[in-house]
C-alpha atoms as an extended CHARMM CRD file, in Angstrom:
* protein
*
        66  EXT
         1         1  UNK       CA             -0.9490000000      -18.2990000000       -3.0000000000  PROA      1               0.0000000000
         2         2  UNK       CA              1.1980000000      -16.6530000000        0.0800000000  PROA      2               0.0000000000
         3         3  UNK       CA              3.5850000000      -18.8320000000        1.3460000000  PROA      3               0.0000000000
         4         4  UNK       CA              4.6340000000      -18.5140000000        4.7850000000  PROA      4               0.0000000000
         5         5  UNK       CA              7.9860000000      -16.7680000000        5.8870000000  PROA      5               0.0000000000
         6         6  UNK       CA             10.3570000000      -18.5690000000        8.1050000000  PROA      6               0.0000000000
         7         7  UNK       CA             10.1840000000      -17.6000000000       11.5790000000  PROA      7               0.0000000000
         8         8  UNK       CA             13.6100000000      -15.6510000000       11.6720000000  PROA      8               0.0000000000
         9         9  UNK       CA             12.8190000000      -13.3570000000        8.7850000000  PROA      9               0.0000000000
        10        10  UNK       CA              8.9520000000      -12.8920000000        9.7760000000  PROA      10              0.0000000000
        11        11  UNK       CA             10.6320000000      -11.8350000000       13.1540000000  PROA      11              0.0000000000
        12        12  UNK       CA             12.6730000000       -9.1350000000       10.9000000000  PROA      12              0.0000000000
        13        13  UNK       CA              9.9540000000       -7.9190000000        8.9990000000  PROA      13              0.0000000000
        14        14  UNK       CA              7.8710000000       -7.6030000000       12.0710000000  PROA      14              0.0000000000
        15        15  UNK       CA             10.6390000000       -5.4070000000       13.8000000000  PROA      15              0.0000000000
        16        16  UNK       CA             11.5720000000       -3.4850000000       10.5090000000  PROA      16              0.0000000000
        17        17  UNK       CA              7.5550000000       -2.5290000000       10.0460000000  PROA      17              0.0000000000
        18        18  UNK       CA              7.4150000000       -1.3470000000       13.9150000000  PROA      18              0.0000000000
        19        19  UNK       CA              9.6780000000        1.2070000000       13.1320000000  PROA      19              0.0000000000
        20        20  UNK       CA              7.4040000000        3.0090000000       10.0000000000  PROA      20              0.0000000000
        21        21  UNK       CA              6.1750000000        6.2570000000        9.9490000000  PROA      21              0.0000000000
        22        22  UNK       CA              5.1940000000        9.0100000000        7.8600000000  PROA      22              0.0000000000
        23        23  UNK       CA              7.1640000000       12.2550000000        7.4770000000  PROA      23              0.0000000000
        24        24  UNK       CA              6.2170000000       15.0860000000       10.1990000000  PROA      24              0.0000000000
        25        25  UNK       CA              3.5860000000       16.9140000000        9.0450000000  PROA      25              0.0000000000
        26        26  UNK       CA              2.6940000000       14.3770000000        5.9960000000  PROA      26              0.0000000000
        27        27  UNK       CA             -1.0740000000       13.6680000000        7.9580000000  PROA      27              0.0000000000
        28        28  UNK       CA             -1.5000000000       16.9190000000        7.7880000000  PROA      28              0.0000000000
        29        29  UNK       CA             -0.5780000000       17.8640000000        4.5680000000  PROA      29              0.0000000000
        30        30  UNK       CA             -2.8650000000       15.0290000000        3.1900000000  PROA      30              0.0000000000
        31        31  UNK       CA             -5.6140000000       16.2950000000        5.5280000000  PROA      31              0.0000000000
        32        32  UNK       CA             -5.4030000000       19.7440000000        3.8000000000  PROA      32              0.0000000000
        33        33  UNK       CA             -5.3540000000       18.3900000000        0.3040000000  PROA      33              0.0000000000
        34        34  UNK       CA             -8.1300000000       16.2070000000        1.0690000000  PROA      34              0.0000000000
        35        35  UNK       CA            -10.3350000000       19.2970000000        1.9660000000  PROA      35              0.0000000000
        36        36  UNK       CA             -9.8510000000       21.1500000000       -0.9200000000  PROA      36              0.0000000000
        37        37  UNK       CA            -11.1690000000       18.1270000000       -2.8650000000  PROA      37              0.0000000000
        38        38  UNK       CA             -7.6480000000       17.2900000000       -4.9520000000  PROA      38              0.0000000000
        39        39  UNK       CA             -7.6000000000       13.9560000000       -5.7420000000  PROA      39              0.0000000000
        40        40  UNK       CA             -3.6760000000       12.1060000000       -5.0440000000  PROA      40              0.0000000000
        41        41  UNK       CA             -2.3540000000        9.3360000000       -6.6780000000  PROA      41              0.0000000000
        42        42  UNK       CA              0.6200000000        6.9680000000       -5.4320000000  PROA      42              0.0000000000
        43        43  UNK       CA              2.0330000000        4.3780000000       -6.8870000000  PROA      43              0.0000000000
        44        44  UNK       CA              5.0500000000        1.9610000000       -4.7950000000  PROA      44              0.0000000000
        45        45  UNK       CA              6.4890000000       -1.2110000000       -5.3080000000  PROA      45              0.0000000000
        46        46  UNK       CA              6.5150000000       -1.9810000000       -1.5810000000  PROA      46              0.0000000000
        47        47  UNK       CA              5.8900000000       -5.7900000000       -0.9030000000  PROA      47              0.0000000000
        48        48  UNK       CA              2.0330000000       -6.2700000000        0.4540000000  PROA      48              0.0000000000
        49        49  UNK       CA              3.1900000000       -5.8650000000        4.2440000000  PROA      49              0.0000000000
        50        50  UNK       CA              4.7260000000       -2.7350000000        3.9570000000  PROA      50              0.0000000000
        51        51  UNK       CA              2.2150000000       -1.2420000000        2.0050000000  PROA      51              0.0000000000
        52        52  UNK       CA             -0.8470000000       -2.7330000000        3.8950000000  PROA      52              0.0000000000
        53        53  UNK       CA              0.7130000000       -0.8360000000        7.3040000000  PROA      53              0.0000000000
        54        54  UNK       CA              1.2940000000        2.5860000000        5.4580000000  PROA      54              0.0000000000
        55        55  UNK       CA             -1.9760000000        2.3340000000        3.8400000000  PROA      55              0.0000000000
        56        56  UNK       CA             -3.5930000000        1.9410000000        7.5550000000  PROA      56              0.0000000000
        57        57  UNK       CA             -1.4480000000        5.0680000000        8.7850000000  PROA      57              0.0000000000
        58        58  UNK       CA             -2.6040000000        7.2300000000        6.2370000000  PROA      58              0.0000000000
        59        59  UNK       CA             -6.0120000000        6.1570000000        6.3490000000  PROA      59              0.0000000000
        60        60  UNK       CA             -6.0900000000        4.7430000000        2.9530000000  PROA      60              0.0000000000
        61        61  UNK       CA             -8.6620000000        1.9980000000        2.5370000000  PROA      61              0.0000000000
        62        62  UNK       CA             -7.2660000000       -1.5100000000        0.6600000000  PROA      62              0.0000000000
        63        63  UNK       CA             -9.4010000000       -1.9090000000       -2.4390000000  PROA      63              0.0000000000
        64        64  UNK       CA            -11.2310000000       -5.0100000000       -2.9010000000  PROA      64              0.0000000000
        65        65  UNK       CA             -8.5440000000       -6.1770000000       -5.5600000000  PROA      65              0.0000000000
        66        66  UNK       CA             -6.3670000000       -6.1090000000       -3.0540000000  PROA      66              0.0000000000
């Protein structure tokens, strides 16, 4: 069950995840991997928003467990 963040630290996270990115050249470099078939692992402990907007960047669909 999420519970819902208070308005001043929602307003924090919002304006902390506005400001990811990946490394230059990282979408690339994944790209290239990609076509040559190699299969990548990652594994993060980033909280559920941060990782739901770096999975989008990278193009990394959210399994269904997720």
């Amino acid at each position: 069950m999420a519970l819902p963040y208070p308005d001043a630290e929602l307003t924090m996270l919002n304006e902390e995840l506005a400001t990811i990115a990946p490394y230059s050249g990282m979408l690339d470099t994944l790209r290239l991997v990609g076509e040559k078939s190699v299969m990548i692992a990652v594994a993060s402990n980033l909280a559920l928003p941060y990782a739901t907007l770096l999975r989008a960047l990278l193009g990394i669909p959210m399994s269904p467990s997720m």
